[in-house]
């Protein structure tokens, strides 16, 4: 998708078209798509935390239309994953393997039979259900994203601070998750802390270079 939007942007600029192109990258959003998406899991599908309200995406799109930008990530959780994939991909793999598969499954068996098949929107529009903005996510839904609001101010120090905050929040969430689940391994915890320190130091060095 990024390659497509970059190519489209260049073609439009070359033609002098008065059109801006922004790649909007939302994190986990509380929309009904888990209800009408095809599900091959044994459990009902859901979205992993942190989850944001659909209005956060709408506000980001409106802002991009008024003040063009190349791309925008909606939600600090999504940005934290992007940064982690760039600086600590193997660590991110382990975290996602340990946490995200379980978080994408609800604590109830998946629906079966003809009715369940008709609700899937894979091959044709879902047969039942009303149009809705919100899904059925059972956890906390953030009504706004401080990270996205900060980055929309287009200040380098502000963007760097928002990025550091997203990474720090993700690291804290990872540690707390391990502590509350009782599955923290001292060796793996050390690897997480070491990797998080490395990510933070690299981001700080990049900020100093830009300044």
JSON list of C-alpha atoms in Angstrom, two decimals:
[
{"chain": "A", "resi": 1, "resn": "UNK", "atom": "CA", "xyz": [0.00, 0.00, 0.00]},
{"chain": "A", "resi": 2, "resn": "UNK", "atom": "CA", "xyz": [2.84, 2.42, 0.79]},
{"chain": "A", "resi": 3, "resn": "UNK", "atom": "CA", "xyz": [4.43, 1.77, -2.61]},
{"chain": "A", "resi": 4, "resn": "UNK", "atom": "CA", "xyz": [1.10, 2.42, -4.33]},
{"chain": "A", "resi": 5, "resn": "UNK", "atom": "CA", "xyz": [0.42, 5.69, -2.50]},
{"chain": "A", "resi": 6, "resn": "UNK", "atom": "CA", "xyz": [4.00, 6.92, -3.07]},
{"chain": "A", "resi": 7, "resn": "UNK", "atom": "CA", "xyz": [3.78, 6.17, -6.80]},
{"chain": "A", "resi": 8, "resn": "UNK", "atom": "CA", "xyz": [0.33, 7.77, -7.08]},
{"chain": "A", "resi": 9, "resn": "UNK", "atom": "CA", "xyz": [1.55, 10.88, -5.26]},
{"chain": "A", "resi": 10, "resn": "UNK", "atom": "CA", "xyz": [4.48, 11.31, -7.65]},
{"chain": "A", "resi": 11, "resn": "UNK", "atom": "CA", "xyz": [2.29, 10.87, -10.72]},
{"chain": "A", "resi": 12, "resn": "UNK", "atom": "CA", "xyz": [-0.20, 13.45, -9.48]},
{"chain": "A", "resi": 13, "resn": "UNK", "atom": "CA", "xyz": [2.55, 15.93, -8.61]},
{"chain": "A", "resi": 14, "resn": "UNK", "atom": "CA", "xyz": [4.15, 15.44, -12.04]},
{"chain": "A", "resi": 15, "resn": "UNK", "atom": "CA", "xyz": [0.82, 16.23, -13.68]},
{"chain": "A", "resi": 16, "resn": "UNK", "atom": "CA", "xyz": [0.29, 19.25, -11.44]},
{"chain": "A", "resi": 17, "resn": "UNK", "atom": "CA", "xyz": [-2.98, 17.84, -10.12]},
{"chain": "A", "resi": 18, "resn": "UNK", "atom": "CA", "xyz": [-4.36, 19.67, -7.06]},
{"chain": "A", "resi": 19, "resn": "UNK", "atom": "CA", "xyz": [-4.68, 16.43, -5.11]},
{"chain": "A", "resi": 20, "resn": "UNK", "atom": "CA", "xyz": [-2.82, 15.31, -1.99]},
{"chain": "A", "resi": 21, "resn": "UNK", "atom": "CA", "xyz": [-2.26, 11.66, -1.11]},
{"chain": "A", "resi": 22, "resn": "UNK", "atom": "CA", "xyz": [-1.91, 10.50, 2.50]},
{"chain": "A", "resi": 23, "resn": "UNK", "atom": "CA", "xyz": [-1.38, 6.94, 3.68]},
{"chain": "A", "resi": 24, "resn": "UNK", "atom": "CA", "xyz": [-3.48, 6.50, 6.83]},
{"chain": "A", "resi": 25, "resn": "UNK", "atom": "CA", "xyz": [-2.31, 3.60, 8.99]},
{"chain": "A", "resi": 26, "resn": "UNK", "atom": "CA", "xyz": [-4.82, 2.87, 11.77]},
{"chain": "A", "resi": 27, "resn": "UNK", "atom": "CA", "xyz": [-4.01, 0.64, 14.71]},
{"chain": "A", "resi": 28, "resn": "UNK", "atom": "CA", "xyz": [-6.65, -1.66, 16.20]},
{"chain": "A", "resi": 29, "resn": "UNK", "atom": "CA", "xyz": [-10.00, 0.10, 15.73]},
{"chain": "A", "resi": 30, "resn": "UNK", "atom": "CA", "xyz": [-13.33, -0.78, 17.32]},
{"chain": "A", "resi": 31, "resn": "UNK", "atom": "CA", "xyz": [-15.28, -1.42, 14.12]},
{"chain": "A", "resi": 32, "resn": "UNK", "atom": "CA", "xyz": [-17.54, -4.42, 13.35]},
{"chain": "A", "resi": 33, "resn": "UNK", "atom": "CA", "xyz": [-15.10, -6.12, 10.96]},
{"chain": "A", "resi": 34, "resn": "UNK", "atom": "CA", "xyz": [-14.35, -9.04, 13.34]},
{"chain": "A", "resi": 35, "resn": "UNK", "atom": "CA", "xyz": [-18.07, -9.86, 13.13]},
{"chain": "A", "resi": 36, "resn": "UNK", "atom": "CA", "xyz": [-18.26, -10.04, 9.33]},
{"chain": "A", "resi": 37, "resn": "UNK", "atom": "CA", "xyz": [-14.69, -11.15, 8.47]},
{"chain": "A", "resi": 38, "resn": "UNK", "atom": "CA", "xyz": [-14.08, -14.80, 7.63]},
{"chain": "A", "resi": 39, "resn": "UNK", "atom": "CA", "xyz": [-12.84, -16.58, 10.74]},
{"chain": "A", "resi": 40, "resn": "UNK", "atom": "CA", "xyz": [-10.80, -19.79, 10.56]},
{"chain": "A", "resi": 41, "resn": "UNK", "atom": "CA", "xyz": [-9.94, -19.86, 14.27]},
{"chain": "A", "resi": 42, "resn": "UNK", "atom": "CA", "xyz": [-11.58, -22.08, 16.87]},
{"chain": "A", "resi": 43, "resn": "UNK", "atom": "CA", "xyz": [-12.51, -19.01, 18.93]},
{"chain": "A", "resi": 44, "resn": "UNK", "atom": "CA", "xyz": [-14.49, -15.90, 17.98]},
{"chain": "A", "resi": 45, "resn": "UNK", "atom": "CA", "xyz": [-12.24, -13.17, 16.60]},
{"chain": "A", "resi": 46, "resn": "UNK", "atom": "CA", "xyz": [-11.53, -9.80, 18.21]},
{"chain": "A", "resi": 47, "resn": "UNK", "atom": "CA", "xyz": [-8.93, -7.03, 17.93]},
{"chain": "A", "resi": 48, "resn": "UNK", "atom": "CA", "xyz": [-5.81, -6.80, 20.14]},
{"chain": "A", "resi": 49, "resn": "UNK", "atom": "CA", "xyz": [-5.31, -3.95, 22.61]},
{"chain": "A", "resi": 50, "resn": "UNK", "atom": "CA", "xyz": [-4.82, -1.03, 22.58]},
{"chain": "A", "resi": 51, "resn": "UNK", "atom": "CA", "xyz": [-8.05, -0.32, 20.71]},
{"chain": "A", "resi": 52, "resn": "UNK", "atom": "CA", "xyz": [-9.13, 3.10, 19.44]},
{"chain": "A", "resi": 53, "resn": "UNK", "atom": "CA", "xyz": [-12.50, 4.56, 18.51]},
{"chain": "A", "resi": 54, "resn": "UNK", "atom": "CA", "xyz": [-13.36, 4.94, 14.79]},
{"chain": "A", "resi": 55, "resn": "UNK", "atom": "CA", "xyz": [-13.62, 8.70, 15.30]},
{"chain": "A", "resi": 56, "resn": "UNK", "atom": "CA", "xyz": [-9.84, 8.88, 15.86]},
{"chain": "A", "resi": 57, "resn": "UNK", "atom": "CA", "xyz": [-9.33, 7.67, 12.29]},
{"chain": "A", "resi": 58, "resn": "UNK", "atom": "CA", "xyz": [-11.97, 10.06, 10.93]},
{"chain": "A", "resi": 59, "resn": "UNK", "atom": "CA", "xyz": [-10.27, 13.02, 12.63]},
{"chain": "A", "resi": 60, "resn": "UNK", "atom": "CA", "xyz": [-6.88, 11.96, 11.23]},
{"chain": "A", "resi": 61, "resn": "UNK", "atom": "CA", "xyz": [-8.31, 11.75, 7.69]},
{"chain": "A", "resi": 62, "resn": "UNK", "atom": "CA", "xyz": [-9.93, 15.18, 8.04]},
{"chain": "A", "resi": 63, "resn": "UNK", "atom": "CA", "xyz": [-6.67, 16.68, 9.31]},
{"chain": "A", "resi": 64, "resn": "UNK", "atom": "CA", "xyz": [-4.74, 15.15, 6.39]},
{"chain": "A", "resi": 65, "resn": "UNK", "atom": "CA", "xyz": [-7.26, 16.61, 3.94]},
{"chain": "A", "resi": 66, "resn": "UNK", "atom": "CA", "xyz": [-6.84, 20.08, 5.44]},
{"chain": "A", "resi": 67, "resn": "UNK", "atom": "CA", "xyz": [-3.07, 19.86, 6.02]},
{"chain": "A", "resi": 68, "resn": "UNK", "atom": "CA", "xyz": [-1.54, 17.32, 3.61]},
{"chain": "A", "resi": 69, "resn": "UNK", "atom": "CA", "xyz": [1.07, 14.90, 4.93]},
{"chain": "A", "resi": 70, "resn": "UNK", "atom": "CA", "xyz": [2.67, 11.78, 3.45]},
{"chain": "A", "resi": 71, "resn": "UNK", "atom": "CA", "xyz": [1.40, 9.35, 6.05]},
{"chain": "A", "resi": 72, "resn": "UNK", "atom": "CA", "xyz": [-0.14, 9.24, 9.49]},
{"chain": "A", "resi": 73, "resn": "UNK", "atom": "CA", "xyz": [-0.36, 6.45, 12.05]},
{"chain": "A", "resi": 74, "resn": "UNK", "atom": "CA", "xyz": [-3.51, 6.49, 14.15]},
{"chain": "A", "resi": 75, "resn": "UNK", "atom": "CA", "xyz": [-2.79, 5.36, 17.68]},
{"chain": "A", "resi": 76, "resn": "UNK", "atom": "CA", "xyz": [0.42, 5.14, 19.67]},
{"chain": "A", "resi": 77, "resn": "UNK", "atom": "CA", "xyz": [0.11, 1.36, 19.82]},
{"chain": "A", "resi": 78, "resn": "UNK", "atom": "CA", "xyz": [0.46, 1.07, 16.05]},
{"chain": "A", "resi": 79, "resn": "UNK", "atom": "CA", "xyz": [3.45, 3.41, 16.01]},
{"chain": "A", "resi": 80, "resn": "UNK", "atom": "CA", "xyz": [5.15, 1.43, 18.77]},
{"chain": "A", "resi": 81, "resn": "UNK", "atom": "CA", "xyz": [4.85, -1.73, 16.68]},
{"chain": "A", "resi": 82, "resn": "UNK", "atom": "CA", "xyz": [6.27, 0.08, 13.64]},
{"chain": "A", "resi": 83, "resn": "UNK", "atom": "CA", "xyz": [9.29, 1.35, 15.59]},
{"chain": "A", "resi": 84, "resn": "UNK", "atom": "CA", "xyz": [9.86, -2.03, 17.20]},
{"chain": "A", "resi": 85, "resn": "UNK", "atom": "CA", "xyz": [9.77, -3.76, 13.80]},
{"chain": "A", "resi": 86, "resn": "UNK", "atom": "CA", "xyz": [12.49, -1.41, 12.55]},
{"chain": "A", "resi": 87, "resn": "UNK", "atom": "CA", "xyz": [14.86, -1.58, 15.51]},
{"chain": "A", "resi": 88, "resn": "UNK", "atom": "CA", "xyz": [14.11, -4.92, 17.20]},
{"chain": "A", "resi": 89, "resn": "UNK", "atom": "CA", "xyz": [12.27, -7.16, 14.72]},
{"chain": "A", "resi": 90, "resn": "UNK", "atom": "CA", "xyz": [13.15, -10.45, 16.41]},
{"chain": "A", "resi": 91, "resn": "UNK", "atom": "CA", "xyz": [12.08, -9.14, 19.79]},
{"chain": "A", "resi": 92, "resn": "UNK", "atom": "CA", "xyz": [8.81, -7.99, 18.28]},
{"chain": "A", "resi": 93, "resn": "UNK", "atom": "CA", "xyz": [8.31, -11.44, 16.75]},
{"chain": "A", "resi": 94, "resn": "UNK", "atom": "CA", "xyz": [8.62, -13.03, 20.19]},
{"chain": "A", "resi": 95, "resn": "UNK", "atom": "CA", "xyz": [6.30, -10.53, 21.82]},
{"chain": "A", "resi": 96, "resn": "UNK", "atom": "CA", "xyz": [3.64, -10.97, 19.14]},
{"chain": "A", "resi": 97, "resn": "UNK", "atom": "CA", "xyz": [3.95, -14.75, 19.23]},
{"chain": "A", "resi": 98, "resn": "UNK", "atom": "CA", "xyz": [3.50, -14.74, 23.00]},
{"chain": "A", "resi": 99, "resn": "UNK", "atom": "CA", "xyz": [0.72, -12.16, 23.24]},
{"chain": "A", "resi": 100, "resn": "UNK", "atom": "CA", "xyz": [-1.05, -11.13, 20.05]},
{"chain": "A", "resi": 101, "resn": "UNK", "atom": "CA", "xyz": [-2.36, -14.49, 18.88]},
{"chain": "A", "resi": 102, "resn": "UNK", "atom": "CA", "xyz": [-4.23, -14.93, 22.15]},
{"chain": "A", "resi": 103, "resn": "UNK", "atom": "CA", "xyz": [-5.43, -11.32, 22.13]},
{"chain": "A", "resi": 104, "resn": "UNK", "atom": "CA", "xyz": [-7.09, -11.81, 18.74]},
{"chain": "A", "resi": 105, "resn": "UNK", "atom": "CA", "xyz": [-9.38, -14.51, 20.13]},
{"chain": "A", "resi": 106, "resn": "UNK", "atom": "CA", "xyz": [-12.44, -14.06, 22.33]},
{"chain": "A", "resi": 107, "resn": "UNK", "atom": "CA", "xyz": [-13.20, -16.41, 25.17]},
{"chain": "A", "resi": 108, "resn": "UNK", "atom": "CA", "xyz": [-15.98, -18.21, 23.32]},
{"chain": "A", "resi": 109, "resn": "UNK", "atom": "CA", "xyz": [-16.09, -20.84, 20.57]},
{"chain": "A", "resi": 110, "resn": "UNK", "atom": "CA", "xyz": [-16.44, -19.70, 16.98]},
{"chain": "A", "resi": 111, "resn": "UNK", "atom": "CA", "xyz": [-19.90, -19.90, 15.42]},
{"chain": "A", "resi": 112, "resn": "UNK", "atom": "CA", "xyz": [-20.53, -22.83, 13.12]},
{"chain": "A", "resi": 113, "resn": "UNK", "atom": "CA", "xyz": [-23.05, -23.84, 10.50]},
{"chain": "A", "resi": 114, "resn": "UNK", "atom": "CA", "xyz": [-24.90, -22.20, 7.63]},
{"chain": "A", "resi": 115, "resn": "UNK", "atom": "CA", "xyz": [-25.82, -19.05, 9.56]},
{"chain": "A", "resi": 116, "resn": "UNK", "atom": "CA", "xyz": [-22.19, -18.40, 10.47]},
{"chain": "A", "resi": 117, "resn": "UNK", "atom": "CA", "xyz": [-21.11, -18.91, 6.87]},
{"chain": "A", "resi": 118, "resn": "UNK", "atom": "CA", "xyz": [-23.74, -16.43, 5.63]},
{"chain": "A", "resi": 119, "resn": "UNK", "atom": "CA", "xyz": [-22.44, -13.76, 8.05]},
{"chain": "A", "resi": 120, "resn": "UNK", "atom": "CA", "xyz": [-18.97, -13.90, 6.51]},
{"chain": "A", "resi": 121, "resn": "UNK", "atom": "CA", "xyz": [-18.24, -11.10, 4.06]},
{"chain": "A", "resi": 122, "resn": "UNK", "atom": "CA", "xyz": [-15.41, -12.94, 2.31]},
{"chain": "A", "resi": 123, "resn": "UNK", "atom": "CA", "xyz": [-17.25, -13.94, -0.87]},
{"chain": "A", "resi": 124, "resn": "UNK", "atom": "CA", "xyz": [-20.36, -11.76, -0.67]},
{"chain": "A", "resi": 125, "resn": "UNK", "atom": "CA", "xyz": [-21.83, -9.05, 1.59]},
{"chain": "A", "resi": 126, "resn": "UNK", "atom": "CA", "xyz": [-22.90, -10.24, 5.02]},
{"chain": "A", "resi": 127, "resn": "UNK", "atom": "CA", "xyz": [-26.49, -11.42, 5.06]},
{"chain": "A", "resi": 128, "resn": "UNK", "atom": "CA", "xyz": [-27.47, -10.11, 8.47]},
{"chain": "A", "resi": 129, "resn": "UNK", "atom": "CA", "xyz": [-26.72, -7.27, 10.80]},
{"chain": "A", "resi": 130, "resn": "UNK", "atom": "CA", "xyz": [-27.24, -3.53, 10.70]},
{"chain": "A", "resi": 131, "resn": "UNK", "atom": "CA", "xyz": [-24.75, -0.91, 9.60]},
{"chain": "A", "resi": 132, "resn": "UNK", "atom": "CA", "xyz": [-22.74, 0.26, 12.59]},
{"chain": "A", "resi": 133, "resn": "UNK", "atom": "CA", "xyz": [-19.63, 2.28, 13.36]},
{"chain": "A", "resi": 134, "resn": "UNK", "atom": "CA", "xyz": [-18.65, 0.44, 16.53]},
{"chain": "A", "resi": 135, "resn": "UNK", "atom": "CA", "xyz": [-17.86, -3.21, 17.02]},
{"chain": "A", "resi": 136, "resn": "UNK", "atom": "CA", "xyz": [-18.35, -5.47, 20.02]},
{"chain": "A", "resi": 137, "resn": "UNK", "atom": "CA", "xyz": [-14.94, -5.06, 21.63]},
{"chain": "A", "resi": 138, "resn": "UNK", "atom": "CA", "xyz": [-15.28, -5.92, 25.32]},
{"chain": "A", "resi": 139, "resn": "UNK", "atom": "CA", "xyz": [-12.24, -4.05, 26.67]},
{"chain": "A", "resi": 140, "resn": "UNK", "atom": "CA", "xyz": [-11.31, -0.39, 26.97]},
{"chain": "A", "resi": 141, "resn": "UNK", "atom": "CA", "xyz": [-11.66, 1.73, 23.82]},
{"chain": "A", "resi": 142, "resn": "UNK", "atom": "CA", "xyz": [-9.58, 4.91, 23.68]},
{"chain": "A", "resi": 143, "resn": "UNK", "atom": "CA", "xyz": [-11.69, 7.78, 22.37]},
{"chain": "A", "resi": 144, "resn": "UNK", "atom": "CA", "xyz": [-8.63, 9.77, 21.31]},
{"chain": "A", "resi": 145, "resn": "UNK", "atom": "CA", "xyz": [-4.92, 9.25, 20.58]},
{"chain": "A", "resi": 146, "resn": "UNK", "atom": "CA", "xyz": [-2.50, 11.64, 22.24]},
{"chain": "A", "resi": 147, "resn": "UNK", "atom": "CA", "xyz": [0.29, 10.35, 19.99]},
{"chain": "A", "resi": 148, "resn": "UNK", "atom": "CA", "xyz": [-1.62, 11.15, 16.79]},
{"chain": "A", "resi": 149, "resn": "UNK", "atom": "CA", "xyz": [-2.63, 14.58, 18.06]},
{"chain": "A", "resi": 150, "resn": "UNK", "atom": "CA", "xyz": [0.99, 15.42, 18.91]},
{"chain": "A", "resi": 151, "resn": "UNK", "atom": "CA", "xyz": [2.39, 14.29, 15.57]},
{"chain": "A", "resi": 152, "resn": "UNK", "atom": "CA", "xyz": [-0.18, 16.36, 13.69]},
{"chain": "A", "resi": 153, "resn": "UNK", "atom": "CA", "xyz": [1.51, 19.49, 15.06]},
{"chain": "A", "resi": 154, "resn": "UNK", "atom": "CA", "xyz": [4.43, 18.72, 12.70]},
{"chain": "A", "resi": 155, "resn": "UNK", "atom": "CA", "xyz": [7.16, 19.76, 15.14]},
{"chain": "A", "resi": 156, "resn": "UNK", "atom": "CA", "xyz": [10.31, 17.61, 15.12]},
{"chain": "A", "resi": 157, "resn": "UNK", "atom": "CA", "xyz": [10.80, 17.70, 18.92]},
{"chain": "A", "resi": 158, "resn": "UNK", "atom": "CA", "xyz": [7.09, 17.03, 19.42]},
{"chain": "A", "resi": 159, "resn": "UNK", "atom": "CA", "xyz": [7.11, 14.10, 16.98]},
{"chain": "A", "resi": 160, "resn": "UNK", "atom": "CA", "xyz": [10.23, 12.67, 18.61]},
{"chain": "A", "resi": 161, "resn": "UNK", "atom": "CA", "xyz": [8.64, 12.99, 22.04]},
{"chain": "A", "resi": 162, "resn": "UNK", "atom": "CA", "xyz": [5.50, 11.26, 20.80]},
{"chain": "A", "resi": 163, "resn": "UNK", "atom": "CA", "xyz": [7.60, 8.44, 19.33]},
{"chain": "A", "resi": 164, "resn": "UNK", "atom": "CA", "xyz": [9.53, 7.98, 22.57]},
{"chain": "A", "resi": 165, "resn": "UNK", "atom": "CA", "xyz": [6.27, 7.98, 24.50]},
{"chain": "A", "resi": 166, "resn": "UNK", "atom": "CA", "xyz": [4.79, 5.31, 22.24]},
{"chain": "A", "resi": 167, "resn": "UNK", "atom": "CA", "xyz": [7.84, 3.07, 22.65]},
{"chain": "A", "resi": 168, "resn": "UNK", "atom": "CA", "xyz": [7.96, 3.61, 26.41]},
{"chain": "A", "resi": 169, "resn": "UNK", "atom": "CA", "xyz": [4.26, 2.86, 26.74]},
{"chain": "A", "resi": 170, "resn": "UNK", "atom": "CA", "xyz": [4.62, -0.34, 24.74]},
{"chain": "A", "resi": 171, "resn": "UNK", "atom": "CA", "xyz": [7.61, -1.43, 26.87]},
{"chain": "A", "resi": 172, "resn": "UNK", "atom": "CA", "xyz": [5.70, -0.77, 30.09]},
{"chain": "A", "resi": 173, "resn": "UNK", "atom": "CA", "xyz": [2.69, -2.66, 28.75]},
{"chain": "A", "resi": 174, "resn": "UNK", "atom": "CA", "xyz": [4.92, -5.62, 27.88]},
{"chain": "A", "resi": 175, "resn": "UNK", "atom": "CA", "xyz": [6.47, -5.71, 31.36]},
{"chain": "A", "resi": 176, "resn": "UNK", "atom": "CA", "xyz": [3.13, -5.36, 33.12]},
{"chain": "A", "resi": 177, "resn": "UNK", "atom": "CA", "xyz": [1.64, -8.07, 30.94]},
{"chain": "A", "resi": 178, "resn": "UNK", "atom": "CA", "xyz": [4.39, -10.46, 31.95]},
{"chain": "A", "resi": 179, "resn": "UNK", "atom": "CA", "xyz": [4.07, -9.61, 35.63]},
{"chain": "A", "resi": 180, "resn": "UNK", "atom": "CA", "xyz": [0.30, -9.96, 35.77]},
{"chain": "A", "resi": 181, "resn": "UNK", "atom": "CA", "xyz": [0.30, -13.22, 33.84]},
{"chain": "A", "resi": 182, "resn": "UNK", "atom": "CA", "xyz": [2.98, -14.69, 36.09]},
{"chain": "A", "resi": 183, "resn": "UNK", "atom": "CA", "xyz": [4.94, -15.89, 33.06]},
{"chain": "A", "resi": 184, "resn": "UNK", "atom": "CA", "xyz": [7.89, -13.51, 33.22]},
{"chain": "A", "resi": 185, "resn": "UNK", "atom": "CA", "xyz": [11.18, -15.22, 32.49]},
{"chain": "A", "resi": 186, "resn": "UNK", "atom": "CA", "xyz": [14.18, -13.41, 34.07]},
{"chain": "A", "resi": 187, "resn": "UNK", "atom": "CA", "xyz": [16.31, -14.09, 31.00]},
{"chain": "A", "resi": 188, "resn": "UNK", "atom": "CA", "xyz": [13.66, -12.92, 28.52]},
{"chain": "A", "resi": 189, "resn": "UNK", "atom": "CA", "xyz": [12.87, -9.92, 30.71]},
{"chain": "A", "resi": 190, "resn": "UNK", "atom": "CA", "xyz": [16.51, -8.92, 30.52]},
{"chain": "A", "resi": 191, "resn": "UNK", "atom": "CA", "xyz": [16.42, -9.22, 26.74]},
{"chain": "A", "resi": 192, "resn": "UNK", "atom": "CA", "xyz": [13.31, -7.02, 26.62]},
{"chain": "A", "resi": 193, "resn": "UNK", "atom": "CA", "xyz": [14.87, -4.36, 28.84]},
{"chain": "A", "resi": 194, "resn": "UNK", "atom": "CA", "xyz": [18.13, -4.39, 26.86]},
{"chain": "A", "resi": 195, "resn": "UNK", "atom": "CA", "xyz": [16.30, -4.10, 23.54]},
{"chain": "A", "resi": 196, "resn": "UNK", "atom": "CA", "xyz": [14.04, -1.32, 24.84]},
{"chain": "A", "resi": 197, "resn": "UNK", "atom": "CA", "xyz": [17.10, 0.63, 26.03]},
{"chain": "A", "resi": 198, "resn": "UNK", "atom": "CA", "xyz": [18.64, 0.23, 22.59]},
{"chain": "A", "resi": 199, "resn": "UNK", "atom": "CA", "xyz": [15.52, 1.49, 20.84]},
{"chain": "A", "resi": 200, "resn": "UNK", "atom": "CA", "xyz": [15.29, 4.53, 23.12]},
{"chain": "A", "resi": 201, "resn": "UNK", "atom": "CA", "xyz": [18.97, 5.46, 22.67]},
{"chain": "A", "resi": 202, "resn": "UNK", "atom": "CA", "xyz": [18.69, 5.22, 18.87]},
{"chain": "A", "resi": 203, "resn": "UNK", "atom": "CA", "xyz": [15.62, 7.42, 18.81]},
{"chain": "A", "resi": 204, "resn": "UNK", "atom": "CA", "xyz": [17.37, 10.00, 20.99]},
{"chain": "A", "resi": 205, "resn": "UNK", "atom": "CA", "xyz": [20.42, 10.04, 18.71]},
{"chain": "A", "resi": 206, "resn": "UNK", "atom": "CA", "xyz": [18.19, 10.56, 15.66]},
{"chain": "A", "resi": 207, "resn": "UNK", "atom": "CA", "xyz": [16.45, 13.45, 17.43]},
{"chain": "A", "resi": 208, "resn": "UNK", "atom": "CA", "xyz": [19.79, 15.14, 18.19]},
{"chain": "A", "resi": 209, "resn": "UNK", "atom": "CA", "xyz": [20.86, 14.81, 14.55]},
{"chain": "A", "resi": 210, "resn": "UNK", "atom": "CA", "xyz": [17.63, 16.42, 13.32]},
{"chain": "A", "resi": 211, "resn": "UNK", "atom": "CA", "xyz": [17.93, 19.27, 15.80]}
]
